Amino acid sequence: MPIWAIDLDGLEAKIAIYGGSAHEPKSVPMFKMAADWDISNGASMGEPHSITRATGFIKLLQQKTSEEGSISRIAIFSHASQYGIWFNDNAGANTASGLLRRGVRFNNLLDKANINDIVAGINNGTIKFEQNAMVVFAGCNTGSPFGINSTDHNQKGDAIIPYAEDFTKATHVSSIGASGKLNIITKEGKTLLRSDYGFYRFDYDKENKSVIKTFLGKEVDSSQYGVQENQDTPESNDAPEPDFTNAN
């Protein structure tokens, strides 16, 4: 099925979202602070959206498409893992809500959606992205190439396609994800994101029908991505890409 995108000359939606957390409520103000920074820097427009249900996220994309014609950028500041964006993280209990990667099922979630729900919206025209759209997944392990070890969660599990890459492969929309734990920090008057193993950008190569992966560094300003029309990637600001060859 075709993946559609349109261009309405600057009228497209640019959305900043922050998630909730019944498990770690103190993290919510940090998510909102990052969303506010994103807006104050002009990367997103309007007010930040508080989303606690994955189905509510899908409805927001449909609403913004209806109101503004298309979406050019989304920044999501929320708890996350290799398997989903946890808009309301409650340690896996039945009050949690997640936007899951394709092929993953959690039967005990109160509310859930799947990347395929976004693809369905794209294909039926209720969700439309710009051709140069960008989604920033500012949550832990959204760019991680390893799953969770089933016997020891302190060790990396089997190699997997990163969540953000799975999103880009399915939707053809560029994305950014973090490998390892993500922290929101304030530095030199800026609100920045820092990750244990760094951030990766994923772009869909239509000619080769594959995803291009680019290492961005361990510390990034999310507001600098998805703003420019040509989608240039700011230069990496620190150490080279980590070597996972001998990772546990």
mmCIF file of C-alpha atoms in Angstrom:
data_model
loop_
_atom_site.group_PDB
_atom_site.id
_atom_site.type_symbol
_atom_site.label_atom_id
_atom_site.label_comp_id
_atom_site.label_asym_id
_atom_site.label_seq_id
_atom_site.Cartn_x
_atom_site.Cartn_y
_atom_site.Cartn_z
ATOM 1 C CA MET A 1 0.000 0.000 0.000
ATOM 2 C CA PRO A 2 1.270 3.505 -0.754
ATOM 3 C CA ILE A 3 2.648 5.879 1.858
ATOM 4 C CA TRP A 4 1.346 9.394 1.201
ATOM 5 C CA ALA A 5 2.749 12.807 2.159
ATOM 6 C CA ILE A 6 1.784 16.344 1.194
ATOM 7 C CA ASP A 7 3.246 19.869 1.315
ATOM 8 C CA LEU A 8 1.168 22.879 2.330
ATOM 9 C CA ASP A 9 3.869 25.584 2.417
ATOM 10 C CA GLY A 10 4.466 26.056 6.127
ATOM 11 C CA LEU A 11 0.924 25.354 7.387
ATOM 12 C CA GLU A 12 1.805 21.893 8.632
ATOM 13 C CA ALA A 13 1.634 20.907 12.302
ATOM 14 C CA LYS A 14 4.723 20.882 14.532
ATOM 15 C CA ILE A 15 3.869 19.126 17.778
ATOM 16 C CA ALA A 16 5.606 18.769 21.159
ATOM 17 C CA ILE A 17 4.254 16.012 23.421
ATOM 18 C CA TYR A 18 5.065 14.966 26.969
ATOM 19 C CA GLY A 19 3.978 11.748 28.613
ATOM 20 C CA GLY A 20 2.710 10.938 32.075
ATOM 21 C CA SER A 21 3.904 8.426 34.628
ATOM 22 C CA ALA A 22 2.024 6.778 37.473
ATOM 23 C CA HIS A 23 5.250 4.882 38.233
ATOM 24 C CA GLU A 24 7.579 7.917 38.310
ATOM 25 C CA PRO A 25 5.422 11.082 38.569
ATOM 26 C CA LYS A 26 8.470 13.265 39.318
ATOM 27 C CA SER A 27 9.671 12.712 35.748
ATOM 28 C CA VAL A 28 6.632 14.442 34.200
ATOM 29 C CA PRO A 29 7.823 18.031 34.938
ATOM 30 C CA MET A 30 11.124 17.145 33.226
ATOM 31 C CA PHE A 31 9.277 15.922 30.142
ATOM 32 C CA LYS A 32 7.211 19.123 30.080
ATOM 33 C CA MET A 33 10.331 21.277 30.531
ATOM 34 C CA ALA A 34 11.881 19.640 27.458
ATOM 35 C CA ALA A 35 8.657 20.124 25.472
ATOM 36 C CA ASP A 36 8.528 23.796 26.504
ATOM 37 C CA TRP A 37 12.151 24.236 25.363
ATOM 38 C CA ASP A 38 11.294 22.660 22.031
ATOM 39 C CA ILE A 39 8.491 25.179 21.538
ATOM 40 C CA SER A 40 10.440 28.210 22.788
ATOM 41 C CA ASN A 41 13.137 27.446 20.211
ATOM 42 C CA GLY A 42 10.586 27.411 17.400
ATOM 43 C CA ALA A 43 10.905 23.708 16.636
ATOM 44 C CA SER A 44 7.309 23.016 17.697
ATOM 45 C CA MET A 45 4.301 25.322 17.683
ATOM 46 C CA GLY A 46 1.459 26.091 20.089
ATOM 47 C CA GLU A 47 1.201 24.547 23.542
ATOM 48 C CA PRO A 48 2.765 21.232 24.581
ATOM 49 C CA HIS A 49 0.327 18.317 24.540
ATOM 50 C CA SER A 50 0.028 16.091 27.596
ATOM 51 C CA ILE A 51 -0.653 12.559 26.335
ATOM 52 C CA THR A 52 -1.326 9.648 28.690
ATOM 53 C CA ARG A 53 -3.019 7.243 26.257
ATOM 54 C CA ALA A 54 -1.533 5.755 23.084
ATOM 55 C CA THR A 55 -4.950 5.890 21.441
ATOM 56 C CA GLY A 56 -5.043 9.577 22.374
ATOM 57 C CA PHE A 57 -1.778 10.042 20.485
ATOM 58 C CA ILE A 58 -3.284 8.505 17.346
ATOM 59 C CA LYS A 59 -6.326 10.781 17.706
ATOM 60 C CA LEU A 60 -4.033 13.825 18.083
ATOM 61 C CA LEU A 61 -2.277 12.988 14.801
ATOM 62 C CA GLN A 62 -5.660 12.667 13.102
ATOM 63 C CA GLN A 63 -6.849 15.953 14.630
ATOM 64 C CA LYS A 64 -3.725 17.879 13.568
ATOM 65 C CA THR A 65 -3.978 16.452 10.063
ATOM 66 C CA SER A 66 -7.608 17.547 9.850
ATOM 67 C CA GLU A 67 -6.890 21.035 11.209
ATOM 68 C CA GLU A 68 -3.574 21.832 9.534
ATOM 69 C CA GLY A 69 -3.442 19.516 6.540
ATOM 70 C CA SER A 70 -0.281 17.616 7.465
ATOM 71 C CA ILE A 71 2.390 17.082 10.112
ATOM 72 C CA SER A 72 6.014 18.099 9.659
ATOM 73 C CA ARG A 73 7.465 17.403 13.096
ATOM 74 C CA ILE A 74 6.699 15.583 16.338
ATOM 75 C CA ALA A 75 8.849 15.584 19.468
ATOM 76 C CA ILE A 76 7.815 13.056 22.135
ATOM 77 C CA PHE A 77 9.305 13.406 25.627
ATOM 78 C CA SER A 78 8.218 10.329 27.555
ATOM 79 C CA HIS A 79 9.253 7.095 29.179
ATOM 80 C CA ALA A 80 10.083 4.476 26.563
ATOM 81 C CA SER A 81 11.832 1.179 25.924
ATOM 82 C CA GLN A 82 12.961 -0.942 22.995
ATOM 83 C CA TYR A 83 9.348 -2.073 22.626
ATOM 84 C CA GLY A 84 7.185 0.994 23.043
ATOM 85 C CA ILE A 85 6.618 4.632 23.943
ATOM 86 C CA TRP A 86 5.093 4.593 27.430
ATOM 87 C CA PHE A 87 2.768 7.579 27.596
ATOM 88 C CA ASN A 88 1.661 6.403 31.025
ATOM 89 C CA ASP A 89 4.325 4.179 32.497
ATOM 90 C CA ASN A 90 3.237 2.144 35.511
ATOM 91 C CA ALA A 91 5.929 -0.538 35.543
ATOM 92 C CA GLY A 92 3.956 -2.749 33.171
ATOM 93 C CA ALA A 93 0.815 -2.835 35.325
ATOM 94 C CA ASN A 94 -2.647 -2.758 33.806
ATOM 95 C CA THR A 95 -2.836 1.044 34.068
ATOM 96 C CA ALA A 96 0.009 1.560 31.583
ATOM 97 C CA SER A 97 -0.429 2.798 28.024
ATOM 98 C CA GLY A 98 2.053 2.253 25.188
ATOM 99 C CA LEU A 99 2.592 2.891 21.490
ATOM 100 C CA LEU A 100 4.119 -0.476 20.647
ATOM 101 C CA ARG A 101 6.512 -1.494 17.906
ATOM 102 C CA ARG A 102 5.234 -3.875 15.243
ATOM 103 C CA GLY A 103 4.935 -7.499 16.313
ATOM 104 C CA VAL A 104 4.913 -6.750 20.073
ATOM 105 C CA ARG A 105 1.939 -7.603 22.286
ATOM 106 C CA PHE A 106 1.428 -6.718 25.933
ATOM 107 C CA ASN A 107 -1.910 -8.156 27.018
ATOM 108 C CA ASN A 108 -2.013 -6.461 30.423
ATOM 109 C CA LEU A 109 -2.001 -2.843 29.200
ATOM 110 C CA LEU A 110 -4.939 -0.575 29.937
ATOM 111 C CA ASP A 111 -4.566 1.189 26.589
ATOM 112 C CA LYS A 112 -2.311 0.550 23.624
ATOM 113 C CA ALA A 113 -1.726 1.290 19.975
ATOM 114 C CA ASN A 114 0.831 0.094 17.446
ATOM 115 C CA ILE A 115 3.056 1.651 14.794
ATOM 116 C CA ASN A 116 0.797 -0.136 12.308
ATOM 117 C CA ASP A 117 -2.087 2.077 13.508
ATOM 118 C CA ILE A 118 -0.130 5.085 12.254
ATOM 119 C CA VAL A 119 0.543 3.326 8.940
ATOM 120 C CA ALA A 120 -3.192 2.586 8.624
ATOM 121 C CA GLY A 121 -3.948 6.273 9.183
ATOM 122 C CA ILE A 122 -1.393 7.274 6.546
ATOM 123 C CA ASN A 123 -2.855 4.852 4.041
ATOM 124 C CA ASN A 124 -6.463 5.930 4.582
ATOM 125 C CA GLY A 125 -5.591 9.634 4.586
ATOM 126 C CA THR A 126 -6.512 10.462 8.197
ATOM 127 C CA ILE A 127 -2.811 10.987 9.074
ATOM 128 C CA LYS A 128 -0.536 12.869 6.681
ATOM 129 C CA PHE A 129 3.161 13.650 7.076
ATOM 130 C CA GLU A 130 5.257 16.107 5.110
ATOM 131 C CA GLN A 131 7.849 14.556 2.795
ATOM 132 C CA ASN A 132 10.635 15.896 5.065
ATOM 133 C CA ALA A 133 8.847 15.144 8.337
ATOM 134 C CA MET A 134 10.776 14.241 11.487
ATOM 135 C CA VAL A 135 9.763 12.457 14.700
ATOM 136 C CA VAL A 136 12.035 12.804 17.747
ATOM 137 C CA PHE A 137 11.556 9.907 20.191
ATOM 138 C CA ALA A 138 13.047 11.429 23.346
ATOM 139 C CA GLY A 139 12.770 8.351 25.529
ATOM 140 C CA CYS A 140 15.115 5.640 26.781
ATOM 141 C CA ASN A 141 16.276 2.961 24.328
ATOM 142 C CA THR A 142 14.196 4.099 21.337
ATOM 143 C CA GLY A 143 17.368 3.832 19.250
ATOM 144 C CA SER A 144 18.819 0.780 21.001
ATOM 145 C CA PRO A 145 19.933 -2.146 18.799
ATOM 146 C CA PHE A 146 19.415 -4.649 21.643
ATOM 147 C CA GLY A 147 16.357 -6.046 23.368
ATOM 148 C CA ILE A 148 15.984 -6.635 27.098
ATOM 149 C CA ASN A 149 17.711 -9.696 28.501
ATOM 150 C CA SER A 150 14.913 -11.909 29.827
ATOM 151 C CA THR A 151 17.005 -13.261 32.714
ATOM 152 C CA ASP A 152 19.075 -10.185 33.632
ATOM 153 C CA HIS A 153 17.648 -6.782 32.756
ATOM 154 C CA ASN A 154 21.025 -5.184 33.542
ATOM 155 C CA GLN A 155 22.478 -6.914 30.477
ATOM 156 C CA LYS A 156 21.613 -6.416 26.828
ATOM 157 C CA GLY A 157 19.491 -9.057 25.124
ATOM 158 C CA ASP A 158 19.448 -10.213 21.525
ATOM 159 C CA ALA A 159 20.027 -7.784 18.664
ATOM 160 C CA ILE A 160 16.830 -6.159 17.373
ATOM 161 C CA ILE A 161 15.807 -3.408 14.975
ATOM 162 C CA PRO A 162 15.639 -0.206 17.081
ATOM 163 C CA TYR A 163 12.146 1.119 17.806
ATOM 164 C CA ALA A 164 12.779 4.377 15.908
ATOM 165 C CA GLU A 165 14.140 2.431 12.926
ATOM 166 C CA ASP A 166 11.056 0.210 12.914
ATOM 167 C CA PHE A 167 8.918 3.369 12.860
ATOM 168 C CA THR A 168 10.858 4.844 9.932
ATOM 169 C CA LYS A 169 10.831 1.568 8.023
ATOM 170 C CA ALA A 170 7.044 1.325 8.396
ATOM 171 C CA THR A 171 6.067 4.971 7.799
ATOM 172 C CA HIS A 172 8.995 6.282 5.684
ATOM 173 C CA VAL A 173 9.166 9.221 8.136
ATOM 174 C CA SER A 174 12.601 10.190 9.515
ATOM 175 C CA SER A 175 13.141 9.692 13.232
ATOM 176 C CA ILE A 176 15.652 10.047 16.064
ATOM 177 C CA GLY A 177 16.059 7.633 18.969
ATOM 178 C CA ALA A 178 18.304 7.179 21.995
ATOM 179 C CA SER A 179 20.427 4.122 22.705
ATOM 180 C CA GLY A 180 20.516 3.444 26.428
ATOM 181 C CA LYS A 181 19.111 5.539 29.251
ATOM 182 C CA LEU A 182 18.044 9.082 28.345
ATOM 183 C CA ASN A 183 18.444 12.058 30.661
ATOM 184 C CA ILE A 184 17.091 15.582 30.272
ATOM 185 C CA ILE A 185 19.671 18.126 31.424
ATOM 186 C CA THR A 186 20.105 21.904 31.569
ATOM 187 C CA LYS A 187 23.418 23.180 30.230
ATOM 188 C CA GLU A 188 24.488 26.743 29.366
ATOM 189 C CA GLY A 189 20.877 27.882 29.377
ATOM 190 C CA LYS A 190 19.746 25.084 27.083
ATOM 191 C CA THR A 191 17.606 22.010 27.719
ATOM 192 C CA LEU A 192 19.491 19.076 26.218
ATOM 193 C CA LEU A 193 19.107 15.333 25.885
ATOM 194 C CA ARG A 194 21.903 12.981 26.926
ATOM 195 C CA SER A 195 22.046 9.221 26.346
ATOM 196 C CA ASP A 196 24.390 6.479 27.558
ATOM 197 C CA TYR A 197 25.307 5.207 24.098
ATOM 198 C CA GLY A 198 24.211 8.144 21.976
ATOM 199 C CA PHE A 199 21.478 9.153 19.562
ATOM 200 C CA TYR A 200 20.761 7.831 16.104
ATOM 201 C CA ARG A 201 18.896 9.341 13.199
ATOM 202 C CA PHE A 202 16.973 7.070 10.826
ATOM 203 C CA ASP A 203 16.050 8.128 7.266
ATOM 204 C CA TYR A 204 14.187 6.088 4.670
ATOM 205 C CA ASP A 205 16.006 5.562 1.359
ATOM 206 C CA LYS A 206 13.195 5.231 -1.189
ATOM 207 C CA GLU A 207 15.510 4.161 -3.998
ATOM 208 C CA ASN A 208 16.981 1.218 -2.106
ATOM 209 C CA LYS A 209 13.943 0.656 0.134
ATOM 210 C CA SER A 210 16.108 0.643 3.228
ATOM 211 C CA VAL A 211 16.770 2.729 6.333
ATOM 212 C CA ILE A 212 19.932 4.844 6.662
ATOM 213 C CA LYS A 213 21.301 5.067 10.214
ATOM 214 C CA THR A 214 23.406 8.068 11.346
ATOM 215 C CA PHE A 215 25.109 8.488 14.732
ATOM 216 C CA LEU A 216 24.493 11.964 16.218
ATOM 217 C CA GLY A 217 26.535 11.897 19.416
ATOM 218 C CA LYS A 218 25.730 11.361 23.092
ATOM 219 C CA GLU A 219 24.269 14.817 23.701
ATOM 220 C CA VAL A 220 21.790 16.620 21.436
ATOM 221 C CA ASP A 221 19.481 19.633 21.370
ATOM 222 C CA SER A 222 16.232 18.113 20.087
ATOM 223 C CA SER A 223 15.006 21.505 18.872
ATOM 224 C CA GLN A 224 17.719 21.516 16.182
ATOM 225 C CA TYR A 225 16.250 18.528 14.349
ATOM 226 C CA GLY A 226 13.340 18.666 11.956
ATOM 227 C CA VAL A 227 13.358 22.490 11.729
ATOM 228 C CA GLN A 228 15.211 23.099 8.496
ATOM 229 C CA GLU A 229 13.375 22.366 5.266
ATOM 230 C CA ASN A 230 16.281 20.329 3.901
ATOM 231 C CA GLN A 231 16.551 18.292 7.113
ATOM 232 C CA ASP A 232 20.295 18.865 7.513
ATOM 233 C CA THR A 233 21.796 17.013 10.451
ATOM 234 C CA PRO A 234 23.807 19.207 12.877
ATOM 235 C CA GLU A 235 27.372 18.031 13.333
ATOM 236 C CA SER A 236 27.958 15.466 16.068
ATOM 237 C CA ASN A 237 29.175 17.225 19.205
ATOM 238 C CA ASP A 238 31.197 14.583 20.988
ATOM 239 C CA ALA A 239 32.705 11.086 20.983
ATOM 240 C CA PRO A 240 32.524 8.664 18.024
ATOM 241 C CA GLU A 241 29.875 5.980 17.785
ATOM 242 C CA PRO A 242 30.294 3.300 20.498
ATOM 243 C CA ASP A 243 31.456 -0.177 19.518
ATOM 244 C CA PHE A 244 28.826 -2.792 20.454
ATOM 245 C CA THR A 245 30.881 -5.736 19.166
ATOM 246 C CA ASN A 246 31.664 -7.050 22.647
ATOM 247 C CA ALA A 247 28.566 -5.742 24.424
ATOM 248 C CA ASN A 248 27.031 -7.985 27.064
#
